Short mmCIF file of C-alpha atoms in Angstrom, two decimals:
data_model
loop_
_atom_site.label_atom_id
_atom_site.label_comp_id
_atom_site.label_asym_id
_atom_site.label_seq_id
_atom_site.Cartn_x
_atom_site.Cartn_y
_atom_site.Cartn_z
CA UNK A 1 0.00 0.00 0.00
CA UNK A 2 1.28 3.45 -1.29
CA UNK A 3 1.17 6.17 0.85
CA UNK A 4 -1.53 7.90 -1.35
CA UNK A 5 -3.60 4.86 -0.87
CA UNK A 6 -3.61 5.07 3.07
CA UNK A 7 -6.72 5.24 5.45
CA UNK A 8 -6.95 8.85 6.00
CA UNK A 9 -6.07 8.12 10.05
CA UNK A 10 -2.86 6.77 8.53
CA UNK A 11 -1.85 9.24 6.24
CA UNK A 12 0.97 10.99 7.71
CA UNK A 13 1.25 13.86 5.25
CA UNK A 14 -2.51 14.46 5.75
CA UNK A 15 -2.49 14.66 9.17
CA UNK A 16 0.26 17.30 9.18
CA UNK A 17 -1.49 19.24 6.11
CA UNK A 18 -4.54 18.80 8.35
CA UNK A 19 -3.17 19.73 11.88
CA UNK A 20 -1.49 23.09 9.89
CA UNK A 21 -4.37 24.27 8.76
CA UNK A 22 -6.70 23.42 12.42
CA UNK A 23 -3.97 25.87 14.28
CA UNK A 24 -3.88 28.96 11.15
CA UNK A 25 -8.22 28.29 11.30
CA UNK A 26 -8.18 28.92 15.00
CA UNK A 27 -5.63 31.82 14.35
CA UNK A 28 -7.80 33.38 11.53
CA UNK A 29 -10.80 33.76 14.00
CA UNK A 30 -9.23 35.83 16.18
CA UNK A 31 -8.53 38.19 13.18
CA UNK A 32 -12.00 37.99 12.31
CA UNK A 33 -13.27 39.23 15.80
CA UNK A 34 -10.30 41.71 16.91
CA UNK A 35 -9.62 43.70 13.12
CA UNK A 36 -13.61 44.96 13.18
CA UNK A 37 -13.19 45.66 16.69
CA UNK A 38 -9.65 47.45 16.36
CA UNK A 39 -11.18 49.50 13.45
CA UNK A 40 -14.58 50.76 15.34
CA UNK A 41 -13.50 50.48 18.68
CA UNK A 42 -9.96 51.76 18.79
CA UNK A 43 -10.07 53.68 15.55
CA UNK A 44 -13.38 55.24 15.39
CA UNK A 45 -14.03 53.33 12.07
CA UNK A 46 -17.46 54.87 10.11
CA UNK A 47 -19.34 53.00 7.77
CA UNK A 48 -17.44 54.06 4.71
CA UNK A 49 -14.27 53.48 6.26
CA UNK A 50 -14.88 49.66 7.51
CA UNK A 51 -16.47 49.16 3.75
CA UNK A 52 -12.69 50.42 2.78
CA UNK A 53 -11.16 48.35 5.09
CA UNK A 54 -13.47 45.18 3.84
CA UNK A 55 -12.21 45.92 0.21
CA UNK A 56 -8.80 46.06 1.20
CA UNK A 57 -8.97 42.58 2.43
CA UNK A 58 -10.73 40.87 0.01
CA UNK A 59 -9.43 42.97 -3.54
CA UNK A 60 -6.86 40.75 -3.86
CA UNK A 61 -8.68 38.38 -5.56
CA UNK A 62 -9.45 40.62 -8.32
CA UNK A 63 -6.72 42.07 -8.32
CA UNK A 64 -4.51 38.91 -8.93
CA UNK A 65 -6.54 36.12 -8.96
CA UNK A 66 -5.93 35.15 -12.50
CA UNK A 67 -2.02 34.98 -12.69
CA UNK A 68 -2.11 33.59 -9.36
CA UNK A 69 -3.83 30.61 -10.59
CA UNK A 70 -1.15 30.15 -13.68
CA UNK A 71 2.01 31.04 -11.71
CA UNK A 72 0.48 28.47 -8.96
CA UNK A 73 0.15 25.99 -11.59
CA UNK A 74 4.09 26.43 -13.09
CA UNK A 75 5.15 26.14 -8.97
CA UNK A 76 5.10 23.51 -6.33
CA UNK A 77 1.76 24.35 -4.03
CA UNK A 78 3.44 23.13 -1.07
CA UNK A 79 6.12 25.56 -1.02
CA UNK A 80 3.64 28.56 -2.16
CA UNK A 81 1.49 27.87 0.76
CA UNK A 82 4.88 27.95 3.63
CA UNK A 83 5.91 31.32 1.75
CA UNK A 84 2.15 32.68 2.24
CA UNK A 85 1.59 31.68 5.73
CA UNK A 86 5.47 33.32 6.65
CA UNK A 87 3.98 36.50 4.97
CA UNK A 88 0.64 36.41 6.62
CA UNK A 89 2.53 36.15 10.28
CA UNK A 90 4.72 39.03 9.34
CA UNK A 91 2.18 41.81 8.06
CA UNK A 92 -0.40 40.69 10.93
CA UNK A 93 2.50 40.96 13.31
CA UNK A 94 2.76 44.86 12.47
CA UNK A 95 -0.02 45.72 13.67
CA UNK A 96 0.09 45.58 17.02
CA UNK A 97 3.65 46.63 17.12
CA UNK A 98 2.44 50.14 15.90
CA UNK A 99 -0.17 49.92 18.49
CA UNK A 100 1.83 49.51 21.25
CA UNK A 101 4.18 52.06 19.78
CA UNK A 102 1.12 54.31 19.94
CA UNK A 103 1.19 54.67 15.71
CA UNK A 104 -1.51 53.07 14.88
CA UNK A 105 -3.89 54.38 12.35
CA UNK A 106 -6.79 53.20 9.55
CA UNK A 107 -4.15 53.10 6.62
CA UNK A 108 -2.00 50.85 8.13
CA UNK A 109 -4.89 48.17 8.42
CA UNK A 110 -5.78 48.98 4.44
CA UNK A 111 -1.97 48.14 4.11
CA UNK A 112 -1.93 44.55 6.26
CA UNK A 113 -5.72 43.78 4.43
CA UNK A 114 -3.64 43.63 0.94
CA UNK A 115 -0.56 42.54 2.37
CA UNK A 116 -3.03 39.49 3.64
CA UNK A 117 -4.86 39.54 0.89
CA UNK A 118 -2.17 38.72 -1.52
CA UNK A 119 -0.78 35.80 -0.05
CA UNK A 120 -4.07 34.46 1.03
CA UNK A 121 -5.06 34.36 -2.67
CA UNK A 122 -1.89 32.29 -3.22
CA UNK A 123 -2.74 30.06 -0.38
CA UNK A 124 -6.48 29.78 -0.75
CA UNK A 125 -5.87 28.60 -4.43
CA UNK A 126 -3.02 26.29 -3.95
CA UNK A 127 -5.08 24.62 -0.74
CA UNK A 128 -7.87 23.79 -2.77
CA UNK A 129 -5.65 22.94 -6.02
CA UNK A 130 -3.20 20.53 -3.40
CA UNK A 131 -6.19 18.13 -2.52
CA UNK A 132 -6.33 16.23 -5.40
CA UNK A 133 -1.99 16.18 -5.67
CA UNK A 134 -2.47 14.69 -1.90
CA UNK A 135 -5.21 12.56 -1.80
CA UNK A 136 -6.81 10.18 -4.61
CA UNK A 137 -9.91 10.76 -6.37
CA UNK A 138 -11.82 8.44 -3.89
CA UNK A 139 -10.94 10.41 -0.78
CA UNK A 140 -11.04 14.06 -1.65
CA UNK A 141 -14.75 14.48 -0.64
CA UNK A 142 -13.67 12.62 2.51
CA UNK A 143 -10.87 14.93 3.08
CA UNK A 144 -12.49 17.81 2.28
CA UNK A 145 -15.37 16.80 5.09
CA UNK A 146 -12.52 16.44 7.67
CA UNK A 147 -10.89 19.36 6.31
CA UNK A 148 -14.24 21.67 6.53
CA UNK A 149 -15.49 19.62 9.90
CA UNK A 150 -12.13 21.31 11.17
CA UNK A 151 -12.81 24.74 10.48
CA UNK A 152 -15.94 24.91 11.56
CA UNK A 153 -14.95 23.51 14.97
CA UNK A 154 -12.24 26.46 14.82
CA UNK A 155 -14.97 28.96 13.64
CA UNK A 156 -17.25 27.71 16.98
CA UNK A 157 -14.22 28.04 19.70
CA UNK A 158 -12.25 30.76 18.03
CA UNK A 159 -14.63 33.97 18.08
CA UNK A 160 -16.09 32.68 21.63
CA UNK A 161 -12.70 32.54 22.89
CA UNK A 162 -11.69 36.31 20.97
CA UNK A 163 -14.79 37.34 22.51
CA UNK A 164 -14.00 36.22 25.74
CA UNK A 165 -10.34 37.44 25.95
CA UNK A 166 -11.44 41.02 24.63
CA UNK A 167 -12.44 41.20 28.19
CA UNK A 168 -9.58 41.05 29.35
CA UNK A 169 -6.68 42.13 26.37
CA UNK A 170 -6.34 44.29 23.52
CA UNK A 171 -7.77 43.50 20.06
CA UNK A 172 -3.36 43.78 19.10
CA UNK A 173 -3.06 41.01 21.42
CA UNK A 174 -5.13 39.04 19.75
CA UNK A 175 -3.38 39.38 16.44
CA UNK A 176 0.03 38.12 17.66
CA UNK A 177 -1.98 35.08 18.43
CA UNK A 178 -2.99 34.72 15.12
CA UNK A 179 0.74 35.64 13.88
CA UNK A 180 1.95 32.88 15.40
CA UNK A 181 -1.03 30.23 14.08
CA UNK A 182 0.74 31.19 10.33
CA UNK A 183 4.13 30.30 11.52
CA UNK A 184 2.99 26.77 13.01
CA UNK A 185 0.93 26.30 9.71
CA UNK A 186 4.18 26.88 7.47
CA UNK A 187 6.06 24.37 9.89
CA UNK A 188 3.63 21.87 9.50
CA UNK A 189 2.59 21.79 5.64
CA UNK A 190 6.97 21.79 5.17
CA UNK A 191 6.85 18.53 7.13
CA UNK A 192 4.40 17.20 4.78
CA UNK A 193 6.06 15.04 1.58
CA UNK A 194 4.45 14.66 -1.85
CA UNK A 195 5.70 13.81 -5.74
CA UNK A 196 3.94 16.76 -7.00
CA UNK A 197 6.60 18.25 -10.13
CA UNK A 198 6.78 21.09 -11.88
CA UNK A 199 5.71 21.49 -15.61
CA UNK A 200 9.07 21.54 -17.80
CA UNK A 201 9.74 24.71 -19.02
CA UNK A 202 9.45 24.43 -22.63
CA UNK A 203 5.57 22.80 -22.12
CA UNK A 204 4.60 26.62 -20.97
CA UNK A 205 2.82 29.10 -23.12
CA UNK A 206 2.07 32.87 -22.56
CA UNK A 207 0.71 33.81 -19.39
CA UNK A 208 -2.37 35.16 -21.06
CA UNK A 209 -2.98 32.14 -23.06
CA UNK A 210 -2.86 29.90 -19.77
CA UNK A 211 -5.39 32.22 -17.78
CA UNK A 212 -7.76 31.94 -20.78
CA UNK A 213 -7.53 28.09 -20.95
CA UNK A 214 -8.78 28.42 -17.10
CA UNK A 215 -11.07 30.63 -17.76
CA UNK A 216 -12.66 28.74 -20.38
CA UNK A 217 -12.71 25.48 -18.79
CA UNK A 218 -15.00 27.14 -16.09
CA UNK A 219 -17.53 28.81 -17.69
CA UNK A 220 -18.16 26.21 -21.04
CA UNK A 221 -18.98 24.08 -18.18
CA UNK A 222 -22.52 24.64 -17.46
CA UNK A 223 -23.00 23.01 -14.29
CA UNK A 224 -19.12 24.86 -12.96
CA UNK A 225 -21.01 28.33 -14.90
CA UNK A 226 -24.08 28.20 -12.36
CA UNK A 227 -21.83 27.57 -9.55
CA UNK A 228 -19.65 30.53 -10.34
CA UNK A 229 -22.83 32.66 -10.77
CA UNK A 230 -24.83 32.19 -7.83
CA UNK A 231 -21.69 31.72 -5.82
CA UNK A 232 -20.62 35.42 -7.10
CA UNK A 233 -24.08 37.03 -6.22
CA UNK A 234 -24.66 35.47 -2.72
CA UNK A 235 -20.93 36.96 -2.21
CA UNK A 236 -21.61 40.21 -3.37
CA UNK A 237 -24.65 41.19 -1.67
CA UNK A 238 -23.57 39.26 1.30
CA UNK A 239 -21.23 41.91 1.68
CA UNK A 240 -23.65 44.34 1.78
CA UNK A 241 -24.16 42.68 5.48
CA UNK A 242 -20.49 41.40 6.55
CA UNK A 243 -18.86 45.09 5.87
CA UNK A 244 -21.84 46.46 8.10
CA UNK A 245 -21.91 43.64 10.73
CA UNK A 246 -19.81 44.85 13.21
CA UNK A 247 -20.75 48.52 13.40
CA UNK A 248 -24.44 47.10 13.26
CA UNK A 249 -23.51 44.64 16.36
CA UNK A 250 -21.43 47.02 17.93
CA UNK A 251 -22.90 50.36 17.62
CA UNK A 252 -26.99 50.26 16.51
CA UNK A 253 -27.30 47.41 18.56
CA UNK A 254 -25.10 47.89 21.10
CA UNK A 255 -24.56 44.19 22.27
CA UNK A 256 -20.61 44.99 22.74
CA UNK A 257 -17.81 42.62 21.41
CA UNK A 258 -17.98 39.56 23.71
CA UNK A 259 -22.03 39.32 22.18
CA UNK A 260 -20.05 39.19 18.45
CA UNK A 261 -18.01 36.93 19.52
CA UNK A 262 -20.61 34.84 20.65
CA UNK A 263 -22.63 35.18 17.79
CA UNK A 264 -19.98 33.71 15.52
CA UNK A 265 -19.01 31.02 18.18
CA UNK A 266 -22.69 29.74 18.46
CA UNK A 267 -23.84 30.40 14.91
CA UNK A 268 -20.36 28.05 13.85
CA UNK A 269 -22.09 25.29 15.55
CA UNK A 270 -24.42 25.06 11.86
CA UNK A 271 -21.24 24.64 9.81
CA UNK A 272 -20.02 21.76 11.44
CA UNK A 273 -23.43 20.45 11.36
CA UNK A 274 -23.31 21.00 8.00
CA UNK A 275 -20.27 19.44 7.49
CA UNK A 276 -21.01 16.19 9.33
CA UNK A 277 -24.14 15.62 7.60
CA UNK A 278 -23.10 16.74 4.10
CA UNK A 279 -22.90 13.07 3.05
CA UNK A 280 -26.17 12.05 4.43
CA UNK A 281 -27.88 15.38 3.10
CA UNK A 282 -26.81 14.82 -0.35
CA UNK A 283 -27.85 11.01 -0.80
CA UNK A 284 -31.48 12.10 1.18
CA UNK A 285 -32.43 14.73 -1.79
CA UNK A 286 -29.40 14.65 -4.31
CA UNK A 287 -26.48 16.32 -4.82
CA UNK A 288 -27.57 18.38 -7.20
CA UNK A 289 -30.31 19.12 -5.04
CA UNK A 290 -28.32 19.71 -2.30
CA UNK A 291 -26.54 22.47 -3.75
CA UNK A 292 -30.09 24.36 -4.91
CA UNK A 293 -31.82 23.82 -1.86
CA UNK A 294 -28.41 25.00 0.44
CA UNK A 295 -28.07 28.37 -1.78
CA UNK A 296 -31.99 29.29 -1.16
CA UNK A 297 -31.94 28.14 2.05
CA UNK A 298 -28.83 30.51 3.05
CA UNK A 299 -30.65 33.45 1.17
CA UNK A 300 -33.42 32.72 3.76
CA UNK A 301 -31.51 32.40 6.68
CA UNK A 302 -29.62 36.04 5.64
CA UNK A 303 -32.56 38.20 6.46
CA UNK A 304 -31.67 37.39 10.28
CA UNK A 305 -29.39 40.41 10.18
CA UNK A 306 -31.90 43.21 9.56
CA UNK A 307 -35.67 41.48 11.49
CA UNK A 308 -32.57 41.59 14.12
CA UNK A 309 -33.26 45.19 14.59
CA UNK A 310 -37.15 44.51 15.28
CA UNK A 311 -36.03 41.85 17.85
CA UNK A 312 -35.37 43.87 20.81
CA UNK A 313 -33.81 42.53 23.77
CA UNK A 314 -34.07 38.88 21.24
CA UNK A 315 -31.95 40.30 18.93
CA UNK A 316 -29.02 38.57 19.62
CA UNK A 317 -31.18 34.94 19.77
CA UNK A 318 -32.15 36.26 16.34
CA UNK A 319 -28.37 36.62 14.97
CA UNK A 320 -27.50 33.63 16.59
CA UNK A 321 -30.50 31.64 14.91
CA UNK A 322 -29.77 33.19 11.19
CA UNK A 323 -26.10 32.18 11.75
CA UNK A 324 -26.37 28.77 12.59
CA UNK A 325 -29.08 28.33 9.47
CA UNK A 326 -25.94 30.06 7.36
CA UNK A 327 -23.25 28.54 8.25
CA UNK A 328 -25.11 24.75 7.53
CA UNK A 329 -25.98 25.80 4.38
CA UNK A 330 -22.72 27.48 3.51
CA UNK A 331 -20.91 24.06 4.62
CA UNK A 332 -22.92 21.53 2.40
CA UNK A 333 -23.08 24.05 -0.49
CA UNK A 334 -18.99 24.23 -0.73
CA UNK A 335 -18.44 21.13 0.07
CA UNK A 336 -20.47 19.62 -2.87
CA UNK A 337 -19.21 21.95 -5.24
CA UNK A 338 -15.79 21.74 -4.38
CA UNK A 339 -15.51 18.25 -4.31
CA UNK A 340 -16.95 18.04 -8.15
CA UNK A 341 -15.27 20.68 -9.37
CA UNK A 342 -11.38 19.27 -8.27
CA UNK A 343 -12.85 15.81 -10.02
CA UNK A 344 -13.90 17.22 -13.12
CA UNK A 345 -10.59 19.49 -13.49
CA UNK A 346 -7.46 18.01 -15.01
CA UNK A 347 -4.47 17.99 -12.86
CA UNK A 348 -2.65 20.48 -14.88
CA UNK A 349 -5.91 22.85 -14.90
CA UNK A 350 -6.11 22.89 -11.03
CA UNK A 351 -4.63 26.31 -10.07
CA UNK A 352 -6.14 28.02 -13.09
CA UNK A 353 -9.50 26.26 -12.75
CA UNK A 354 -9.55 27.24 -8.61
CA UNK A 355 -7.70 30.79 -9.58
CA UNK A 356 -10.39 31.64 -11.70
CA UNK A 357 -13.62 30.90 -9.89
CA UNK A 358 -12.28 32.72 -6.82
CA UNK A 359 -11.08 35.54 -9.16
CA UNK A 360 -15.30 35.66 -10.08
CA UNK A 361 -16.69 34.69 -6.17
CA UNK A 362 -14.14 36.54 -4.14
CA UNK A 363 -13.25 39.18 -6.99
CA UNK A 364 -16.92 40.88 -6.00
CA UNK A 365 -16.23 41.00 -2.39
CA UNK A 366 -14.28 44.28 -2.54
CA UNK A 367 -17.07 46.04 -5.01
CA UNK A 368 -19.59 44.81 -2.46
CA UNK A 369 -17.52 45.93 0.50
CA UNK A 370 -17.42 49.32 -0.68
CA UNK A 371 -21.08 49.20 -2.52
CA UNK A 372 -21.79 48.07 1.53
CA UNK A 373 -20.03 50.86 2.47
CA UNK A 374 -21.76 53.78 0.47
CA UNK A 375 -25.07 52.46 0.82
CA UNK A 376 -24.70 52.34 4.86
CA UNK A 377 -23.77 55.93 4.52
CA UNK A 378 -26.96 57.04 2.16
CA UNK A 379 -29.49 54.89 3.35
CA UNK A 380 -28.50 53.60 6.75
CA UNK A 381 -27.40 50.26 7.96
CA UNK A 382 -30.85 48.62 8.32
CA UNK A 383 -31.97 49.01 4.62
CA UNK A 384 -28.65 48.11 3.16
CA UNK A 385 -28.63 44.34 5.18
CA UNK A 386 -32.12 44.06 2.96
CA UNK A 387 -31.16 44.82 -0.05
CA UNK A 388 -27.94 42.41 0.50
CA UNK A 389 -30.51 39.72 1.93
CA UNK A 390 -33.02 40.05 -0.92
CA UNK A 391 -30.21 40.80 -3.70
CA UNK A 392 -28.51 37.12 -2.30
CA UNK A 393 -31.42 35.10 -2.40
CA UNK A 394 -32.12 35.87 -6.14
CA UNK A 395 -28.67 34.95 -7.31
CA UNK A 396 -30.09 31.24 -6.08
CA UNK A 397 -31.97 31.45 -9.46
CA UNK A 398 -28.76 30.69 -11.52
CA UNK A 399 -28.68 26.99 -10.00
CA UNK A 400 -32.25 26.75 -9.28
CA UNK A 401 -33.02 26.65 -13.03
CA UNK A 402 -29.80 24.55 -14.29
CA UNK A 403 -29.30 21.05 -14.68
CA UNK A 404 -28.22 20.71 -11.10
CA UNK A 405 -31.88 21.50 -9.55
CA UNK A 406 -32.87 17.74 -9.13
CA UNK A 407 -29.81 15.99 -10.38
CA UNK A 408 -29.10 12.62 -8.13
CA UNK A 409 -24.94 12.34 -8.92
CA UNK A 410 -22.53 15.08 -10.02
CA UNK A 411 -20.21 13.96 -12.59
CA UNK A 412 -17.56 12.16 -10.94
CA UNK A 413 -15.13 11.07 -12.76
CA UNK A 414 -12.07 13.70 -13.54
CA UNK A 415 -11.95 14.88 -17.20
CA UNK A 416 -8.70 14.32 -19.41
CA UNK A 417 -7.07 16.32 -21.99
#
């Protein structure tokens, strides 16, 4: 037995790649708690500034989403990933240097969101492209489900922690903690061993010939083309809410940051619901199915945010509620489509294939950040979470009328040049 072919228990270069990426997860929630709260709290952050600041962190992906995915696919992912994670630590550990050293100000968190951004594109996209290099085709939807299962249980004990420790430390605190989750994550994916190879050089073409062969694999592919669509428009309005979140949580509601931190803990608790019972959801109504029915049911679950503000004293039940609906849905939506979409994709395709759909999902996080952003400012906070709620739940049309809407099986098998 090969050591591709071992039980996943047994798999010693999973279980490092795996054990990496639990610390970084637990890591990346304290980011997601303490950088909101250093912006409004610390920094006085208004609503077009944290829509800014959102941008900042997510324009990356437009930005350089497409080369990433061809110079990913002309380099070895493992060693991409160490050099991202080594970046990540050092920008994040900036911040609360300047802090401390009593220079802190807005631009400098614009500055560390690309900084982050950029290698997290280069991670992100060799992560999901390194699966199917670690794993065989029979146990990448099992190692994505352990994979996901572990973030999720991250995403549950991280923010509830952050929330906790706010209490007692500084948001910059919190950040070093994350600093150092990066560094353990580089140590552990180096200890990992695989045969992956580069591409000789002679095989390469242009640059811009190799993005458009990603591109084009993506979107002649129908069922990969409603994905990417709906995908896309539940990101971009849902950023109408996430930009907002924490000034709504914060400020209009008042429920102070140990009440966000609790609403992401608790609301977690969905995703690795989600991600346990992926399997059994999709053989109860399809896999095809599942995907429709997960992408309507998280447009649903999205107008928590703003009846939140007609809740009174239950408006943090309400939140709570609307984020554990979410994050199920989220959960067994990705993990369906992910797992089809790295069997369909030829091995050489991977990085462009992965570059390109994030270039498309993530790519409209930034416009919706700011969008997010001015709208809060015009029309108020309130209005703007329904426009992102009802502006998400119709971008479920694009799979709700393809092939996938009642399909049984997704194509399994990978396709060859």
């Amino acid at each position: 037995m090969t050591p591709l072919d071992l039980p996943l228990r047994r798999n010693r270069n999973f279980l490092w790649f795996w054990g990496g990426e639990a610390v970084s997860q637990l890591g990346a929630q304290f980011t997601l708690l303490a950088i909101p709260v250093l912006a409004v709290t610390f920094l006085g952050a208004t609503e077009w500034q944290v829509g800014l600041l959102g941008a900042a962190q997510t324009a990356a992906f437009l930005l350089v989403g497409l080369p990433a995915g061809a110079w990913l696919d002309r380099m070895l992912k493992r060693r991409a990933m160490i050099a991202a994670d080594i970046v990540r630590a050092a920008a994040l550990a900036t911040l609360p240097a300047l802090w401390f050293a009593g220079h802190l100000e807005m631009w400098h968190l614009y500055v560390v969101g690309i900084v982050v951004g950029v290698a997290t594109v280069f991670f992100d996209v060799a992560y999901q492209s390194y699966v199917p290099i670690l794993l065989p085709s029979s146990q990448i939807g099992s190692g994505n489900s352990r994979l996901e299962t572990t973030s999720q249980i991250a995403s549950i004990g991280g923010p509830g922690l952050a929330g906790a420790l706010l209490t007692i430390v500084s948001a910059p605190v919190l950040l070093v903690v994350d600093a150092i989750s990066y560094v353990v994550s580089a140590f552990a994916i180096w200890r990992v061993r695989d045969t992956e190879t580069t591409p000789p050089r002679h095989e390469r073409r242009p640059l811009a010939t190799e993005i458009a062969e990603g591109i084009a694999f993506v979107f002649r592919h129908r069922l990969l083309r409603a994905i990417v669509l709906t995908t896309a428009a539940t990101n971009f309005f849902g950023f109408f809410i996430t930009t907002l979140e924490a000034l709504y949580v914060l400020r209009e509601l008042d429920l102070g940051p140990a009440s966000l931190g609790l609403m992401y803990s608790v609301g977690s608790v969905g995703g690795l619901l989600g991600a346990v019972a992926t399997p059994w959801f999709t053989r109860l109504i399809g896999e095809g199915t599942a995907i429709t029915v997960s992408a309507i049911g998280f447009g649903i679950a999205t107008a928590a945010y703003p009846l939140a503000s007609l809740a009174g004293v239950a408006a943090l039940p309400v939140l709570i509620g609307g984020m554990l609906l979410q994050s199920f849905f989220v959960l067994v939506y990705n993990i369906t489509q992910v797992t089809m979409r790295q069997r369909l994709c030829p091995p050489r395709l991977l990085g462009r294939m992965n570059a390109s759909i994030r270039f498309v999902v993530w790519g409209v996080m930034p416009l919706g950040s700011l969008a997010g952003g001015a709208l809060g400012t015009g029309l108020g906070i309130v209005p703007t979470m329904w426009i992102g709620t009802v502006g998400g739940l119709l971008g479920a049309a694009f799979v709700l009328f393809s092939p996938l809407t009642g399909m049984r099986e997704l194509p399994r098998e990978q396709v060859r040049d």
